[in-house]
mmCIF file of C-alpha atoms in Angstrom:
data_model
loop_
_atom_site.group_PDB
_atom_site.id
_atom_site.type_symbol
_atom_site.label_atom_id
_atom_site.label_comp_id
_atom_site.label_asym_id
_atom_site.label_seq_id
_atom_site.Cartn_x
_atom_site.Cartn_y
_atom_site.Cartn_z
ATOM 1 C CA MET A 1 0.076 -0.175 0.047
ATOM 2 C CA THR A 2 1.281 3.332 -1.127
ATOM 3 C CA GLN A 3 2.187 5.465 2.275
ATOM 4 C CA PRO A 4 0.704 9.457 2.137
ATOM 5 C CA VAL A 5 2.641 12.300 1.158
ATOM 6 C CA ARG A 6 3.192 13.973 5.037
ATOM 7 C CA ILE A 7 3.362 18.099 4.566
ATOM 8 C CA TRP A 8 3.689 20.271 7.117
ATOM 9 C CA PHE A 9 3.801 23.652 7.287
ATOM 10 C CA ASN A 10 5.217 25.900 10.353
ATOM 11 C CA ARG A 11 3.029 29.099 11.088
ATOM 12 C CA GLY A 12 1.857 31.645 8.770
ATOM 13 C CA PHE A 13 -1.667 33.013 8.098
ATOM 14 C CA SER A 14 -5.088 31.314 7.149
ATOM 15 C CA LEU A 15 -2.865 28.002 7.362
ATOM 16 C CA ALA A 16 -5.864 25.501 8.041
ATOM 17 C CA PRO A 17 -8.330 26.550 5.164
ATOM 18 C CA ILE A 18 -5.337 25.817 2.747
ATOM 19 C CA ALA A 19 -4.380 22.469 4.197
ATOM 20 C CA GLY A 20 -8.271 21.899 4.148
ATOM 21 C CA LEU A 21 -7.981 22.810 0.402
ATOM 22 C CA MET A 22 -4.725 20.766 -0.176
ATOM 23 C CA ARG A 23 -6.471 17.583 1.385
ATOM 24 C CA GLY A 24 -9.845 17.919 -0.452
ATOM 25 C CA ALA A 25 -7.819 18.138 -3.955
ATOM 26 C CA ASP A 26 -6.186 14.722 -2.954
ATOM 27 C CA PRO A 27 -7.692 12.644 0.097
ATOM 28 C CA SER A 28 -4.486 10.822 0.266
ATOM 29 C CA LEU A 29 -2.390 14.121 1.872
ATOM 30 C CA GLU A 30 -1.155 14.306 4.938
ATOM 31 C CA VAL A 31 -1.012 18.203 6.252
ATOM 32 C CA TYR A 32 0.515 19.197 9.373
ATOM 33 C CA VAL A 33 0.368 22.834 10.717
ATOM 34 C CA SER A 34 2.943 23.841 13.544
ATOM 35 C CA VAL A 35 0.667 27.762 15.104
ATOM 36 C CA SER A 36 2.053 29.700 18.066
ATOM 37 C CA PRO A 37 1.169 28.682 22.050
ATOM 38 C CA MET A 38 -1.562 31.142 21.652
ATOM 39 C CA SER A 39 -3.328 30.488 18.494
ATOM 40 C CA ALA A 40 -6.483 28.456 18.252
ATOM 41 C CA HIS A 41 -7.060 24.944 16.258
ATOM 42 C CA TYR A 42 -9.029 25.409 13.067
ATOM 43 C CA PRO A 43 -10.418 22.512 10.924
ATOM 44 C CA GLY A 44 -8.129 21.939 8.367
ATOM 45 C CA PRO A 45 -5.271 20.123 8.804
ATOM 46 C CA THR A 46 -4.626 16.872 10.098
ATOM 47 C CA ALA A 47 -3.198 17.430 12.601
ATOM 48 C CA THR A 48 -2.284 21.115 14.447
ATOM 49 C CA TRP A 49 0.916 21.362 17.043
ATOM 50 C CA ILE A 50 2.460 24.176 19.029
ATOM 51 C CA ASP A 51 4.979 25.343 16.965
ATOM 52 C CA GLY A 52 9.046 24.759 18.632
ATOM 53 C CA GLY A 53 7.777 21.891 21.017
ATOM 54 C CA ALA A 54 9.379 23.821 24.117
ATOM 55 C CA ASP A 55 10.089 27.268 25.632
ATOM 56 C CA ASP A 56 13.473 27.433 25.005
ATOM 57 C CA ALA A 57 13.189 26.062 20.800
ATOM 58 C CA ALA A 58 10.873 29.390 20.568
ATOM 59 C CA GLY A 59 14.806 31.758 21.201
ATOM 60 C CA ASP A 60 17.146 29.007 20.467
ATOM 61 C CA PRO A 61 18.000 28.669 16.880
ATOM 62 C CA ASP A 62 20.067 25.274 17.567
ATOM 63 C CA ALA A 63 17.199 23.911 20.060
ATOM 64 C CA TYR A 64 14.110 24.541 16.925
ATOM 65 C CA LEU A 65 16.060 23.081 14.917
ATOM 66 C CA GLY A 66 16.372 19.585 17.023
ATOM 67 C CA TRP A 67 12.498 20.024 16.887
ATOM 68 C CA VAL A 68 12.343 20.305 13.301
ATOM 69 C CA ARG A 69 14.573 17.340 12.934
ATOM 70 C CA GLU A 70 12.672 15.201 15.482
ATOM 71 C CA THR A 71 9.040 16.476 13.855
ATOM 72 C CA ILE A 72 9.832 14.999 10.365
ATOM 73 C CA ASP A 73 11.368 11.607 11.703
ATOM 74 C CA ARG A 74 8.115 11.336 14.088
ATOM 75 C CA HIS A 75 5.776 12.086 11.826
ATOM 76 C CA ALA A 76 7.891 11.155 8.471
ATOM 77 C CA ILE A 77 7.618 14.528 6.946
ATOM 78 C CA ASP A 78 8.115 14.357 3.224
ATOM 79 C CA ILE A 79 7.778 18.372 2.428
ATOM 80 C CA PHE A 80 8.560 21.043 4.978
ATOM 81 C CA ILE A 81 7.125 24.550 4.392
ATOM 82 C CA PRO A 82 8.734 26.506 6.423
ATOM 83 C CA THR A 83 6.564 30.203 6.761
ATOM 84 C CA ARG A 84 9.327 31.271 9.361
ATOM 85 C CA ARG A 85 13.201 31.349 10.011
ATOM 86 C CA ARG A 86 13.545 30.313 6.420
ATOM 87 C CA LYS A 87 17.008 31.194 6.387
ATOM 88 C CA LEU A 88 17.730 28.847 9.325
ATOM 89 C CA ILE A 89 16.119 25.988 7.961
ATOM 90 C CA ALA A 90 17.793 26.431 4.433
ATOM 91 C CA ALA A 91 20.933 26.264 5.813
ATOM 92 C CA ALA A 92 20.072 23.221 7.643
ATOM 93 C CA ASP A 93 20.370 19.488 6.690
ATOM 94 C CA LEU A 94 17.119 17.885 6.857
ATOM 95 C CA PRO A 95 16.011 14.742 5.964
ATOM 96 C CA CYS A 96 13.093 15.733 4.146
ATOM 97 C CA ARG A 97 12.245 17.976 1.001
ATOM 98 C CA VAL A 98 12.295 21.912 1.919
ATOM 99 C CA HIS A 99 9.987 23.562 -0.239
ATOM 100 C CA LEU A 100 11.275 27.685 -0.647
ATOM 101 C CA PRO A 101 9.194 30.312 -2.513
ATOM 102 C CA ALA A 102 12.598 31.777 -3.958
ATOM 103 C CA ASP A 103 16.606 31.264 -2.422
ATOM 104 C CA VAL A 104 17.452 33.024 0.901
ATOM 105 C CA PRO A 105 18.950 36.523 -0.582
ATOM 106 C CA THR A 106 15.254 36.918 -2.880
ATOM 107 C CA LEU A 107 13.483 36.107 0.305
ATOM 108 C CA GLU A 108 15.124 38.795 2.341
ATOM 109 C CA LEU A 109 14.530 41.541 -0.081
ATOM 110 C CA LEU A 110 10.972 40.610 -0.672
ATOM 111 C CA ASP A 111 10.936 41.196 3.474
ATOM 112 C CA ASP A 112 12.815 45.051 3.490
ATOM 113 C CA LYS A 113 10.496 47.546 1.919
ATOM 114 C CA TYR A 114 12.747 50.116 1.094
ATOM 115 C CA ALA A 115 15.357 47.411 -0.486
ATOM 116 C CA PHE A 116 12.169 45.859 -2.702
ATOM 117 C CA ALA A 117 11.343 49.394 -3.374
ATOM 118 C CA ALA A 118 15.008 50.802 -4.669
ATOM 119 C CA ALA A 119 15.526 47.090 -6.619
ATOM 120 C CA LEU A 120 12.162 48.267 -8.674
ATOM 121 C CA ALA A 121 13.042 51.832 -9.888
ATOM 122 C CA GLY A 122 13.188 52.434 -13.075
ATOM 123 C CA GLU A 123 9.987 50.204 -13.702
ATOM 124 C CA ASP A 124 6.515 52.086 -14.354
ATOM 125 C CA TYR A 125 4.898 50.040 -11.625
ATOM 126 C CA HIS A 126 7.708 51.537 -9.285
ATOM 127 C CA LEU A 127 6.870 53.117 -6.278
ATOM 128 C CA PRO A 128 9.073 55.554 -4.829
ATOM 129 C CA THR A 129 9.483 54.674 -1.376
ATOM 130 C CA TYR A 130 11.440 56.536 1.112
ATOM 131 C CA ARG A 131 14.101 55.540 4.363
ATOM 132 C CA VAL A 132 13.643 57.225 7.773
ATOM 133 C CA GLY A 133 15.543 56.596 10.472
ATOM 134 C CA THR A 134 14.663 59.019 12.845
ATOM 135 C CA GLY A 135 12.435 61.823 13.826
ATOM 136 C CA ASP A 136 14.457 64.157 12.060
ATOM 137 C CA GLU A 137 14.427 62.676 9.258
ATOM 138 C CA LEU A 138 10.812 62.046 8.764
ATOM 139 C CA ALA A 139 10.303 65.745 9.605
ATOM 140 C CA ALA A 140 12.637 67.029 6.761
ATOM 141 C CA LEU A 141 10.744 64.336 4.365
ATOM 142 C CA LEU A 142 7.575 65.735 5.475
ATOM 143 C CA ALA A 143 8.418 69.199 4.868
ATOM 144 C CA ASP A 144 9.274 68.688 1.369
ATOM 145 C CA TRP A 145 7.011 66.191 0.281
ATOM 146 C CA PRO A 146 7.442 65.195 -3.292
ATOM 147 C CA GLY A 147 3.192 64.705 -3.565
ATOM 148 C CA ALA A 148 2.153 67.898 -1.755
ATOM 149 C CA ASP A 149 0.765 69.661 -4.778
ATOM 150 C CA ASP A 150 -1.924 66.542 -5.483
ATOM 151 C CA GLY A 151 -3.435 66.719 -1.851
ATOM 152 C CA ASP A 152 -4.485 64.206 0.624
ATOM 153 C CA GLU A 153 -4.818 61.796 -2.703
ATOM 154 C CA ALA A 154 -1.091 60.752 -2.864
ATOM 155 C CA GLY A 155 -0.414 62.324 0.724
ATOM 156 C CA PRO A 156 2.468 60.633 2.433
ATOM 157 C CA CYS A 157 1.979 56.928 4.674
ATOM 158 C CA VAL A 158 4.293 55.099 6.909
ATOM 159 C CA LYS A 159 4.808 51.674 7.960
ATOM 160 C CA PRO A 160 7.665 49.717 9.338
ATOM 161 C CA ARG A 161 10.564 48.652 6.932
ATOM 162 C CA GLN A 162 10.288 44.953 7.918
ATOM 163 C CA GLY A 163 6.672 44.244 9.032
ATOM 164 C CA VAL A 164 3.732 41.467 7.377
ATOM 165 C CA ASN A 165 -0.188 42.068 7.759
ATOM 166 C CA GLY A 166 -0.590 45.687 7.554
ATOM 167 C CA LEU A 167 0.736 46.349 10.960
ATOM 168 C CA GLY A 168 2.102 49.668 11.484
ATOM 169 C CA PHE A 169 0.596 51.612 8.589
ATOM 170 C CA TRP A 170 -0.576 54.782 8.831
ATOM 171 C CA ARG A 171 -1.163 57.877 6.709
ATOM 172 C CA LEU A 172 -0.402 60.969 7.741
ATOM 173 C CA MET A 173 -3.426 63.895 7.256
ATOM 174 C CA ASP A 174 -4.615 67.128 8.501
ATOM 175 C CA VAL A 175 -7.301 65.091 10.745
ATOM 176 C CA SER A 176 -8.935 65.434 13.883
ATOM 177 C CA PRO A 177 -6.424 65.053 16.857
ATOM 178 C CA MET A 178 -8.619 62.098 17.813
ATOM 179 C CA ALA A 179 -8.868 60.912 14.513
ATOM 180 C CA HIS A 180 -6.948 57.938 15.260
ATOM 181 C CA LEU A 181 -8.115 56.795 18.393
ATOM 182 C CA GLN A 182 -11.756 56.988 17.746
ATOM 183 C CA ASP A 183 -11.315 55.462 14.016
ATOM 184 C CA SER A 184 -7.865 53.227 14.606
ATOM 185 C CA GLU A 185 -9.321 50.801 11.406
ATOM 186 C CA ARG A 186 -9.196 54.193 8.658
ATOM 187 C CA ARG A 187 -5.515 54.251 10.059
ATOM 188 C CA ARG A 188 -5.154 57.880 10.021
ATOM 189 C CA ILE A 189 -3.879 60.504 12.020
ATOM 190 C CA ARG A 190 -1.984 63.800 12.056
ATOM 191 C CA PRO A 191 1.549 64.668 10.726
ATOM 192 C CA ASP A 192 2.436 65.979 13.888
ATOM 193 C CA HIS A 193 1.118 63.416 16.158
ATOM 194 C CA TYR A 194 3.028 60.791 14.450
ATOM 195 C CA LEU A 195 6.249 62.713 14.647
ATOM 196 C CA ALA A 196 5.814 63.442 18.345
ATOM 197 C CA ALA A 197 5.156 59.397 18.783
ATOM 198 C CA LEU A 198 8.354 58.610 16.956
ATOM 199 C CA ARG A 199 10.557 61.501 18.794
ATOM 200 C CA GLU A 200 9.167 60.119 21.960
ATOM 201 C CA GLN A 201 10.149 56.412 21.422
ATOM 202 C CA GLU A 202 13.639 58.051 20.528
ATOM 203 C CA ARG A 203 14.559 58.561 23.557
ATOM 204 C CA HIS A 204 14.163 55.310 24.690
ATOM 205 C CA GLY A 205 16.568 54.663 22.287
ATOM 206 C CA PRO A 206 16.528 53.983 18.076
ATOM 207 C CA ILE A 207 14.129 53.825 16.628
ATOM 208 C CA ASP A 208 12.969 50.767 14.208
ATOM 209 C CA GLU A 209 13.509 52.041 10.733
ATOM 210 C CA ILE A 210 10.241 52.700 8.768
ATOM 211 C CA VAL A 211 9.415 54.023 5.540
ATOM 212 C CA ALA A 212 6.961 56.676 3.790
ATOM 213 C CA MET A 213 5.846 56.459 0.340
ATOM 214 C CA ALA A 214 2.569 58.122 -1.441
ATOM 215 C CA TYR A 215 -0.438 56.761 -0.602
ATOM 216 C CA LEU A 216 -2.265 55.262 -3.424
ATOM 217 C CA PRO A 217 -6.162 55.830 -3.573
ATOM 218 C CA GLY A 218 -6.631 52.520 -5.363
ATOM 219 C CA PRO A 219 -8.581 50.171 -6.136
ATOM 220 C CA GLU A 220 -6.786 47.357 -4.944
ATOM 221 C CA ILE A 221 -5.403 44.026 -6.739
ATOM 222 C CA SER A 222 -3.654 41.113 -5.086
ATOM 223 C CA PHE A 223 -2.344 38.086 -7.875
ATOM 224 C CA ASP A 224 -2.856 35.508 -6.455
ATOM 225 C CA ILE A 225 0.370 33.402 -8.343
ATOM 226 C CA LEU A 226 1.281 29.589 -9.029
ATOM 227 C CA ALA A 227 4.694 29.793 -10.451
ATOM 228 C CA ASP A 228 7.575 27.255 -11.175
ATOM 229 C CA GLU A 229 10.753 27.853 -10.687
ATOM 230 C CA GLY A 230 10.278 31.649 -12.275
ATOM 231 C CA ARG A 231 7.337 30.783 -14.685
ATOM 232 C CA LEU A 232 4.094 31.761 -14.315
ATOM 233 C CA LEU A 233 2.068 29.385 -14.439
ATOM 234 C CA LYS A 234 -1.761 31.003 -13.394
ATOM 235 C CA TYR A 235 -2.946 33.410 -11.255
ATOM 236 C CA ALA A 236 -6.571 34.666 -9.752
ATOM 237 C CA ALA A 237 -6.664 38.812 -9.725
ATOM 238 C CA ARG A 238 -8.701 39.344 -6.811
ATOM 239 C CA THR A 239 -9.804 43.441 -6.819
ATOM 240 C CA LYS A 240 -11.018 44.590 -3.249
ATOM 241 C CA LEU A 241 -13.949 46.160 -4.095
ATOM 242 C CA GLY A 242 -15.269 46.928 -0.068
ATOM 243 C CA THR A 243 -14.900 45.449 3.019
ATOM 244 C CA SER A 244 -17.202 42.479 2.276
ATOM 245 C CA ARG A 245 -16.773 41.936 -1.717
ATOM 246 C CA GLN A 246 -13.876 41.110 -4.627
ATOM 247 C CA HIS A 247 -14.296 40.785 -8.199
ATOM 248 C CA ILE A 248 -11.994 37.472 -9.289
ATOM 249 C CA GLY A 249 -10.858 36.768 -12.782
ATOM 250 C CA THR A 250 -7.947 34.834 -13.916
ATOM 251 C CA ARG A 251 -7.130 36.974 -16.924
ATOM 252 C CA HIS A 252 -6.336 41.105 -16.332
ATOM 253 C CA ALA A 253 -4.348 43.548 -17.834
ATOM 254 C CA LEU A 254 -1.041 43.371 -15.965
ATOM 255 C CA GLU A 255 -0.536 39.873 -16.674
ATOM 256 C CA PRO A 256 2.723 40.655 -18.687
ATOM 257 C CA VAL A 257 4.064 42.487 -15.314
ATOM 258 C CA VAL A 258 3.058 39.576 -13.093
ATOM 259 C CA ALA A 259 4.875 37.288 -15.425
ATOM 260 C CA ALA A 260 8.258 39.128 -15.595
ATOM 261 C CA ILE A 261 8.295 39.741 -11.611
ATOM 262 C CA VAL A 262 7.829 36.246 -11.261
ATOM 263 C CA GLU A 263 10.807 35.578 -13.617
ATOM 264 C CA ARG A 264 12.976 38.126 -12.055
ATOM 265 C CA PHE A 265 12.941 37.074 -8.701
ATOM 266 C CA ALA A 266 12.384 33.372 -9.544
ATOM 267 C CA LEU A 267 9.418 32.674 -8.142
ATOM 268 C CA HIS A 268 7.974 29.404 -7.002
ATOM 269 C CA GLY A 269 4.979 27.460 -5.867
ATOM 270 C CA LEU A 270 2.273 29.503 -4.249
ATOM 271 C CA VAL A 271 2.945 33.614 -3.619
ATOM 272 C CA ASN A 272 0.960 36.745 -3.726
ATOM 273 C CA ALA A 273 1.660 40.278 -5.307
ATOM 274 C CA GLN A 274 -0.305 43.302 -4.080
ATOM 275 C CA PHE A 275 -0.851 46.193 -6.634
ATOM 276 C CA ARG A 276 -2.721 49.230 -6.181
ATOM 277 C CA ARG A 277 -3.998 52.080 -8.300
ATOM 278 C CA ALA A 278 -1.927 55.288 -8.295
ATOM 279 C CA VAL A 279 -3.624 59.328 -8.307
ATOM 280 C CA ASP A 280 -1.941 59.100 -12.329
ATOM 281 C CA GLY A 281 -4.323 55.915 -12.941
ATOM 282 C CA THR A 282 -0.844 53.730 -13.247
ATOM 283 C CA TRP A 283 -0.631 50.660 -11.590
ATOM 284 C CA LYS A 284 2.398 50.698 -8.387
ATOM 285 C CA LEU A 285 3.645 47.306 -7.251
ATOM 286 C CA LEU A 286 3.115 47.461 -3.345
ATOM 287 C CA GLU A 287 5.111 44.125 -2.312
ATOM 288 C CA ILE A 288 5.554 40.282 -2.987
ATOM 289 C CA ASN A 289 4.623 38.368 -0.254
ATOM 290 C CA ALA A 290 6.349 34.944 -0.770
ATOM 291 C CA ARG A 291 3.509 32.814 1.030
ATOM 292 C CA PRO A 292 0.014 32.218 -0.227
ATOM 293 C CA ALA A 293 -1.937 35.197 0.979
ATOM 294 C CA GLY A 294 -5.093 34.329 3.281
ATOM 295 C CA GLY A 295 -7.620 35.273 0.353
ATOM 296 C CA VAL A 296 -6.344 32.491 -1.969
ATOM 297 C CA VAL A 297 -9.012 30.600 -0.279
ATOM 298 C CA TYR A 298 -11.876 32.918 -1.679
ATOM 299 C CA ALA A 299 -10.163 32.282 -5.408
ATOM 300 C CA ASP A 300 -10.311 28.270 -5.038
ATOM 301 C CA GLN A 301 -14.062 28.220 -3.892
ATOM 302 C CA VAL A 302 -15.111 29.877 -6.966
ATOM 303 C CA GLY A 303 -13.085 27.244 -9.089
ATOM 304 C CA CYS A 304 -9.485 28.588 -9.922
ATOM 305 C CA ARG A 305 -7.933 25.549 -7.821
ATOM 306 C CA LEU A 306 -4.160 27.556 -7.546
ATOM 307 C CA VAL A 307 -4.129 25.708 -4.277
ATOM 308 C CA ALA A 308 -4.992 22.511 -5.211
ATOM 309 C CA ASP A 309 -3.085 22.686 -8.216
ATOM 310 C CA TRP A 310 0.013 23.624 -5.963
ATOM 311 C CA ALA A 311 -0.743 20.418 -3.633
ATOM 312 C CA GLY A 312 -0.832 18.664 -6.915
ATOM 313 C CA LEU A 313 2.772 20.448 -8.061
ATOM 314 C CA LEU A 314 4.318 19.366 -4.884
ATOM 315 C CA THR A 315 3.592 15.320 -4.663
ATOM 316 C CA GLY A 316 4.064 15.085 -8.597
ATOM 317 C CA ARG A 317 0.365 14.123 -9.252
ATOM 318 C CA LEU A 318 0.866 17.036 -11.522
ATOM 319 C CA SER A 319 3.626 18.985 -13.475
ATOM 320 C CA ALA A 320 3.704 22.314 -14.453
ATOM 321 C CA ASP A 321 2.399 21.315 -18.369
ATOM 322 C CA THR A 322 -0.664 19.934 -17.249
ATOM 323 C CA ILE A 323 -2.091 22.904 -15.193
ATOM 324 C CA ASP A 324 -5.435 23.980 -16.079
ATOM 325 C CA ARG A 325 -5.664 27.529 -16.754
ATOM 326 C CA SER A 326 -9.851 27.860 -16.629
ATOM 327 C CA THR A 327 -11.192 30.991 -17.405
ATOM 328 C CA ILE A 328 -13.063 32.980 -14.156
ATOM 329 C CA ASP A 329 -14.734 35.742 -13.998
ATOM 330 C CA THR A 330 -16.876 36.263 -11.372
ATOM 331 C CA GLU A 331 -17.684 38.677 -8.131
ATOM 332 C CA VAL A 332 -17.947 37.521 -3.962
ATOM 333 C CA ALA A 333 -19.098 38.360 -0.978
ATOM 334 C CA PHE A 334 -18.194 37.730 2.176
ATOM 335 C CA SER A 335 -20.387 37.012 5.585
ATOM 336 C CA THR A 336 -19.671 36.342 9.448
ATOM 337 C CA VAL A 337 -19.660 32.918 10.605
ATOM 338 C CA VAL A 338 -19.752 31.987 14.111
ATOM 339 C CA GLN A 339 -17.646 28.167 13.952
ATOM 340 C CA PRO A 340 -16.539 27.169 17.467
ATOM 341 C CA VAL A 341 -12.486 26.588 17.363
ATOM 342 C CA ALA A 342 -9.998 23.905 20.272
ATOM 343 C CA ALA A 343 -7.825 26.181 22.011
#
């Protein structure tokens, strides 16, 4: 009897539904997910573990690698897909195949918002991005903001130089002094208030670098991309129409640009690229996320089969030349459901 292929993800966003879609596409698959100690265990994976196994493994690289090797051996893992500690894992000799979406230098570049933007200088889709290391540097930049003539539509926004999931993003605008407290989800704050907070933080030591760029009014398009060694196989373009609606299509005018960035960065597997429209109507590349986006599950639920086909590529059930590119052109809406989870 053929043994099932066993895949393991360590940490990440939306891995439970992704695991569920993989298993739905191939019932012989076993897909495991390890999560932080405070995370709930959602349905979808074959099993869910606490990542690191022990408190000391959380910070100790050798202890973590020891736990990884033990876990691979104990569960007979065939394919390990790390979404954290990738550099550490890539350099280790592990007893299974390790799947990475790019080489380590590329992953580090994609995680660095300033270096990534600088690498794209000269491209039509490049978004000028400024590095800020001190309050004085931000004050000087704001005093001579390059998009000042376009008003708030192209006003400055800031975010951490390194970070994920939109953490730390703020638009700097002439809003009510209480706006950032009364309606924090809109991510708007007065420039003087942000600058004052930055300088107060500097009193305790150097700040983590941030980046500043022009705000792009949108809309925003999220490309879920299935790639094979730098070759674009298929994608779903999800245009965000509001908080509860998206348009999903498998054909888009930006496809040549998406294919070019996949080739340029030799992307591999299931990744994501975010574009947003600027004031002048051009599309700018915000970032490449070298991991599946949570929203990819919406695309698969309307027939795009990105996760399903990724599973097939990983296991050898499919090849790059047998991937189907069905045409999808639809709109989806979201509603809230209550679902019990295990602690």
